[in-house]
Tab-separated table of C-alpha atoms in Angstrom:
chain	number	residue	atom	x	y	z
Y	1	GLU	CA	80.947	-64.462	-74.637
Y	2	ASP	CA	77.611	-65.403	-76.177
Y	3	SER	CA	77.377	-68.344	-73.774
Y	4	VAL	CA	78.134	-66.084	-70.825
Y	5	GLY	CA	75.508	-63.624	-71.974
Y	6	GLN	CA	72.914	-66.331	-72.401
Y	7	TYR	CA	73.736	-67.694	-68.970
Y	8	THR	CA	73.417	-64.214	-67.455
Y	9	ASP	CA	70.057	-63.707	-69.151
Y	10	THR	CA	68.882	-67.071	-67.917
Y	11	VAL	CA	69.928	-66.277	-64.354
Y	12	ARG	CA	68.259	-62.862	-64.528
Y	13	ALA	CA	65.027	-64.364	-65.870
Y	14	ALA	CA	65.044	-67.020	-63.137
Y	15	ARG	CA	65.660	-64.365	-60.487
Y	16	GLU	CA	62.823	-62.184	-61.805
Y	17	LYS	CA	60.530	-65.211	-61.917
Y	18	ALA	CA	61.451	-66.108	-58.340
Y	19	GLU	CA	60.875	-62.530	-57.190
Y	20	ALA	CA	57.511	-62.475	-58.936
Y	21	GLY	CA	56.621	-65.755	-57.270
Y	22	GLU	CA	57.635	-64.403	-53.885
Y	23	GLY	CA	55.506	-61.303	-54.469
Y	24	ARG	CA	52.525	-63.414	-55.430
Y	25	LEU	CA	53.091	-65.613	-52.388
Y	26	ALA	CA	53.167	-62.540	-50.158
Y	27	VAL	CA	49.875	-61.341	-51.656
Y	28	LEU	CA	48.294	-64.764	-51.108
Y	29	ARG	CA	49.498	-64.792	-47.517
Y	30	GLU	CA	47.995	-61.360	-46.934
Y	31	GLU	CA	44.702	-62.542	-48.442
Y	32	GLU	CA	44.789	-65.661	-46.267
Y	33	THR	CA	45.386	-63.536	-43.160
Y	34	ALA	CA	42.512	-61.199	-44.075
Y	35	ILE	CA	40.152	-64.123	-44.697
Y	36	SER	CA	41.155	-65.785	-41.426
Y	37	ARG	CA	40.563	-62.519	-39.586
Y	38	GLU	CA	37.148	-62.124	-41.218
Y	39	ILE	CA	36.168	-65.708	-40.379
Y	40	SER	CA	37.223	-65.119	-36.788
Y	41	THR	CA	35.162	-61.920	-36.609
Y	42	VAL	CA	32.094	-63.568	-38.128
Y	43	GLY	CA	32.461	-66.510	-35.761
Y	44	ALA	CA	32.639	-64.171	-32.752
Y	45	GLN	CA	29.574	-62.278	-33.937
Y	46	LYS	CA	27.674	-65.531	-34.415
Y	47	GLU	CA	28.610	-66.702	-30.905
Y	48	ALA	CA	27.426	-63.372	-29.456
Y	49	LEU	CA	24.104	-63.699	-31.289
Y	50	ASP	CA	23.714	-67.304	-30.125
Y	51	SER	CA	24.292	-66.163	-26.549
Y	52	ARG	CA	21.727	-63.359	-26.797
Y	53	ILE	CA	19.124	-65.632	-28.433
Y	54	SER	CA	19.657	-68.253	-25.731
Y	55	ALA	CA	19.225	-65.637	-22.990
Y	56	LEU	CA	15.986	-64.318	-24.504
Y	57	ARG	CA	14.589	-67.822	-24.996
Y	58	ASN	CA	15.460	-68.625	-21.407
Y	59	MET	CA	13.540	-65.519	-20.300
Y	60	LEU	CA	10.537	-66.657	-22.333
Y	61	ASP	CA	10.665	-70.258	-21.153
Y	62	HIS	CA	10.980	-69.294	-17.497
Y	63	PHE	CA	8.496	-66.399	-17.655
Y	64	GLU	CA	11.014	-63.883	-16.332
Y	65	GLY	CA	9.376	-60.563	-15.584
Y	66	TYR	CA	6.017	-62.206	-14.890
Y	67	SER	CA	4.285	-62.265	-11.521
Y	68	ASN	CA	4.935	-65.089	-9.066
Y	69	SER	CA	1.386	-66.330	-9.539
Y	70	VAL	CA	1.794	-66.652	-13.324
Y	71	ARG	CA	5.103	-68.465	-12.964
Y	72	PHE	CA	3.525	-70.777	-10.364
Y	73	ILE	CA	0.584	-71.673	-12.614
Y	74	MET	CA	2.824	-72.324	-15.613
Y	75	LYS	CA	5.114	-74.503	-13.506
Y	76	GLU	CA	2.149	-76.490	-12.162
Y	77	ALA	CA	0.847	-76.923	-15.708
Y	78	GLY	CA	4.270	-77.926	-17.007
Y	79	GLU	CA	4.575	-80.594	-14.345
Y	80	GLY	CA	1.092	-81.964	-15.054
Y	81	ARG	CA	-0.660	-80.839	-11.869
Y	82	LEU	CA	-2.954	-78.449	-13.735
Y	83	ARG	CA	-4.672	-79.159	-17.034
Y	84	GLY	CA	-6.186	-76.963	-19.704
Y	85	ILE	CA	-3.641	-74.152	-19.292
Y	86	HIS	CA	-2.716	-72.479	-22.587
Y	87	GLY	CA	-0.481	-69.737	-21.236
Y	88	PRO	CA	-0.378	-65.974	-20.727
Y	89	VAL	CA	-1.703	-63.771	-23.509
Y	90	SER	CA	1.798	-62.565	-24.379
Y	91	HIS	CA	2.854	-66.113	-25.311
Y	92	LEU	CA	-0.126	-66.739	-27.578
Y	93	ILE	CA	0.171	-63.815	-29.973
Y	94	SER	CA	2.714	-62.397	-32.407
Y	95	VAL	CA	3.040	-58.789	-33.508
Y	96	LYS	CA	5.065	-57.075	-36.220
Y	97	PRO	CA	7.973	-55.072	-34.763
Y	98	GLU	CA	6.533	-51.719	-35.839
Y	99	TYR	CA	3.384	-52.353	-33.788
Y	100	THR	CA	4.972	-53.944	-30.727
Y	101	VAL	CA	5.085	-50.862	-28.483
Y	102	ALA	CA	1.520	-49.881	-29.367
Y	103	LEU	CA	0.183	-53.369	-28.682
Y	104	GLU	CA	2.078	-53.740	-25.422
Y	105	THR	CA	0.477	-50.454	-24.358
Y	106	ALA	CA	-2.979	-51.535	-25.502
Y	107	ILE	CA	-2.820	-54.919	-23.771
Y	108	GLY	CA	-1.240	-53.574	-20.610
Y	109	ALA	CA	-1.546	-55.764	-17.513
Y	110	ALA	CA	-3.679	-58.255	-19.471
Y	111	MET	CA	-0.412	-59.415	-21.043
Y	112	GLN	CA	0.020	-61.736	-18.048
Y	113	ASN	CA	-3.564	-62.984	-17.909
Y	114	ILE	CA	-3.757	-66.716	-18.553
Y	115	VAL	CA	-5.879	-68.370	-21.228
Y	116	VAL	CA	-7.445	-71.693	-20.172
Y	117	ASP	CA	-9.717	-74.306	-21.714
Y	118	ASP	CA	-12.839	-73.609	-19.701
Y	119	GLU	CA	-14.337	-72.489	-16.398
Y	120	ALA	CA	-13.280	-75.724	-14.680
Y	121	ALA	CA	-9.635	-75.123	-15.600
Y	122	ALA	CA	-9.875	-71.546	-14.321
Y	123	LYS	CA	-11.368	-72.670	-11.007
Y	124	ALA	CA	-8.769	-75.396	-10.544
Y	125	ALA	CA	-5.984	-72.864	-11.103
Y	126	ILE	CA	-7.575	-70.408	-8.684
Y	127	TYR	CA	-7.904	-73.081	-5.993
Y	128	SER	CA	-4.259	-73.995	-6.537
Y	129	LEU	CA	-3.194	-70.368	-6.069
Y	130	LYS	CA	-5.379	-70.011	-3.005
Y	131	ASN	CA	-4.007	-73.154	-1.376
Y	132	SER	CA	-0.399	-72.239	-2.119
Y	133	GLY	CA	-0.707	-68.645	-0.984
Y	134	VAL	CA	1.366	-67.514	-3.975
Y	135	GLY	CA	-0.949	-64.750	-5.149
Y	136	ARG	CA	-3.725	-64.017	-7.596
Y	137	ALA	CA	-4.139	-64.200	-11.360
Y	138	THR	CA	-6.757	-63.517	-14.007
Y	139	PHE	CA	-7.921	-66.307	-16.309
Y	140	TYR	CA	-9.631	-66.243	-19.705
Y	141	PRO	CA	-11.705	-69.413	-20.260
Y	142	LEU	CA	-12.099	-69.981	-23.998
Y	143	THR	CA	-15.679	-71.071	-23.339
Y	144	SER	CA	-16.793	-67.849	-21.660
Y	145	VAL	CA	-14.715	-64.924	-22.933
Y	146	LYS	CA	-16.006	-63.385	-26.141
Y	147	ALA	CA	-15.308	-60.140	-27.969
Y	148	ASN	CA	-17.940	-57.407	-27.842
Y	149	SER	CA	-18.876	-55.496	-30.977
Y	150	ARG	CA	-17.264	-52.110	-31.517
Y	151	SER	CA	-19.265	-49.045	-30.577
Y	152	ARG	CA	-20.343	-46.525	-33.192
Y	153	GLU	CA	-17.742	-44.067	-31.914
Y	154	THR	CA	-14.976	-46.675	-32.074
Y	155	GLU	CA	-15.882	-47.627	-35.634
Y	156	ALA	CA	-15.797	-43.950	-36.558
Y	157	ALA	CA	-12.168	-43.718	-35.414
Y	158	SER	CA	-11.107	-45.487	-38.596
Y	159	THR	CA	-12.112	-42.449	-40.664
Y	160	TYR	CA	-9.670	-40.058	-38.986
Y	161	LYS	CA	-6.225	-38.933	-40.070
Y	162	GLY	CA	-3.407	-41.095	-38.750
Y	163	PHE	CA	-5.524	-44.194	-38.067
Y	164	ILE	CA	-3.378	-47.337	-38.331
Y	165	GLY	CA	-5.886	-50.028	-37.425
Y	166	PHE	CA	-7.879	-51.529	-34.611
Y	167	ALA	CA	-5.535	-53.247	-32.196
Y	168	ASP	CA	-7.045	-56.718	-32.607
Y	169	THR	CA	-6.364	-56.599	-36.360
Y	170	LEU	CA	-2.664	-55.934	-35.784
Y	171	VAL	CA	-2.155	-59.172	-33.849
Y	172	SER	CA	-1.650	-62.693	-35.181
Y	173	CYS	CA	-2.850	-65.668	-33.158
Y	174	ASP	CA	-4.449	-69.087	-33.453
Y	175	ALA	CA	-8.116	-68.770	-34.448
Y	176	LYS	CA	-9.248	-70.323	-31.158
Y	177	TYR	CA	-7.861	-67.312	-29.291
Y	178	ALA	CA	-9.607	-64.713	-31.449
Y	179	GLY	CA	-12.446	-64.212	-28.964
Y	180	VAL	CA	-10.087	-63.606	-26.061
Y	181	ILE	CA	-7.842	-61.261	-28.036
Y	182	GLY	CA	-10.867	-59.436	-29.405
Y	183	SER	CA	-12.244	-58.940	-25.892
Y	184	ILE	CA	-9.013	-57.162	-24.958
Y	185	LEU	CA	-8.242	-55.235	-28.140
Y	186	ASN	CA	-11.134	-54.784	-30.539
Y	187	ARG	CA	-12.174	-51.460	-29.005
Y	188	VAL	CA	-8.694	-49.939	-29.102
Y	189	ALA	CA	-7.755	-47.702	-32.038
Y	190	VAL	CA	-4.095	-47.394	-32.987
Y	191	PHE	CA	-2.877	-44.053	-34.359
Y	192	ASP	CA	0.434	-42.824	-35.702
Y	193	THR	CA	0.784	-39.778	-33.428
Y	194	LEU	CA	-0.670	-38.411	-30.210
Y	195	ASP	CA	-1.920	-35.295	-31.992
Y	196	ASN	CA	-3.963	-37.342	-34.465
Y	197	ALA	CA	-5.259	-39.621	-31.708
Y	198	THR	CA	-6.266	-36.579	-29.653
Y	199	ALA	CA	-8.163	-35.018	-32.540
Y	200	MET	CA	-10.143	-38.226	-33.026
Y	201	ALA	CA	-10.841	-38.768	-29.319
Y	202	ARG	CA	-11.999	-35.179	-28.828
Y	203	SER	CA	-14.292	-35.399	-31.848
Y	204	GLN	CA	-15.828	-38.623	-30.498
Y	205	GLY	CA	-16.517	-37.140	-27.074
Y	206	TRP	CA	-13.615	-38.977	-25.385
Y	207	ARG	CA	-15.474	-42.274	-25.722
Y	208	VAL	CA	-12.749	-44.102	-27.641
Y	209	ARG	CA	-9.564	-45.601	-26.236
Y	210	ALA	CA	-6.562	-44.946	-28.473
Y	211	VAL	CA	-2.862	-45.781	-28.394
Y	212	THR	CA	-0.036	-44.508	-30.561
Y	213	LEU	CA	2.854	-46.299	-32.224
Y	214	ASP	CA	5.256	-44.880	-29.641
Y	215	GLY	CA	3.171	-46.058	-26.685
Y	216	GLN	CA	1.112	-43.022	-25.643
Y	217	GLN	CA	-2.489	-43.647	-24.612
Y	218	ILE	CA	-5.792	-41.803	-24.466
Y	219	ASN	CA	-8.280	-43.609	-22.256
Y	220	ALA	CA	-12.029	-43.659	-22.710
Y	221	GLY	CA	-13.213	-40.841	-20.465
Y	222	GLY	CA	-10.473	-38.446	-21.535
Y	223	SER	CA	-7.460	-39.243	-19.352
Y	224	PHE	CA	-4.013	-39.444	-20.952
Y	225	THR	CA	-1.195	-41.856	-20.085
Y	226	GLY	CA	2.259	-41.592	-21.581
Y	227	GLY	CA	5.917	-40.745	-21.460
Y	228	ALA	CA	9.143	-42.522	-22.350
Y	229	VAL	CA	8.955	-46.165	-23.367
Y	230	ARG	CA	11.911	-48.523	-23.603
Y	231	ARG	CA	11.598	-50.424	-26.855
Y	232	ASP	CA	13.697	-53.456	-25.963
Y	233	THR	CA	12.308	-54.693	-22.654
Y	234	GLY	CA	8.655	-55.588	-23.248
Y	235	MET	CA	7.222	-59.090	-23.193
Y	236	LEU	CA	6.206	-58.950	-26.841
Y	237	THR	CA	9.545	-57.430	-27.760
Y	238	ARG	CA	11.347	-60.585	-26.673
Y	239	SER	CA	9.775	-62.710	-29.394
Y	240	SER	CA	10.437	-60.142	-32.121
Y	241	GLN	CA	14.013	-59.758	-30.900
Y	242	ILE	CA	14.536	-63.515	-31.073
Y	243	ALA	CA	13.208	-63.587	-34.643
Y	244	ASP	CA	15.422	-60.660	-35.687
Y	245	LEU	CA	18.545	-62.013	-33.990
Y	246	THR	CA	17.943	-65.495	-35.423
Y	247	ALA	CA	17.760	-64.024	-38.936
Y	248	GLN	CA	21.052	-62.198	-38.332
Y	249	ARG	CA	22.649	-65.346	-36.940
Y	250	ASP	CA	21.520	-67.470	-39.900
Y	251	ALA	CA	22.911	-64.910	-42.355
Y	252	LEU	CA	26.252	-64.980	-40.566
Y	253	ALA	CA	26.207	-68.782	-40.461
Y	254	GLU	CA	25.858	-68.879	-44.256
Y	255	LYS	CA	28.722	-66.439	-44.647
Y	256	TYR	CA	30.827	-68.398	-42.153
Y	257	ALA	CA	30.154	-71.675	-43.981
Y	258	ALA	CA	31.036	-70.115	-47.314
């Protein structure tokens, strides 16, 4: 009887051990399934980010959204038929995301103006446009375009409530482009809100051009321009989007690799 009891105990212990093992195996399988699902999700997210980054870079490289004349000049330069072409203003500067809408408003149509080495490069590009019949463009020779000093009224804008900075100080660019960028932006004051910008402009006799962080504008002379602004379609927005999406993609890549 003792032998039978010992045998029964042994069988019971083996069965319990097997059941415990099966339970542990089931847990491990569930964990494996969850991890596989997570890896699949992360991989899909990474592929979606790669696709979006590629699309935005393609838009930048092919100057989508730019005028035919700008695309023509950049193509001619890329193929070596024009020299001394640096590119449109939008491709030569970088802006922090929080200032993008304000700077796109401040730069306006000048975003597509093309920076060139000198007057000779500008004239060659103009002749090329004229001969092709593609259209017209504005050029900024580095040798001739310089920033003007700020007026007394513009300098005074910095003392008012809500002042963020002068537009040229909120842009990063190569030092050789500082004169061109200054000529476009150094007389534009950036404010946080339209109310604060209005108070400043009124006090300064409507002599100061101001833009707000959400893209509203008060022009020198007193006219107002504004309304709804899409925050994800501008030319400067593309570069900041690429940087943001690339950071997200790299973070996912690390997680995926781990």
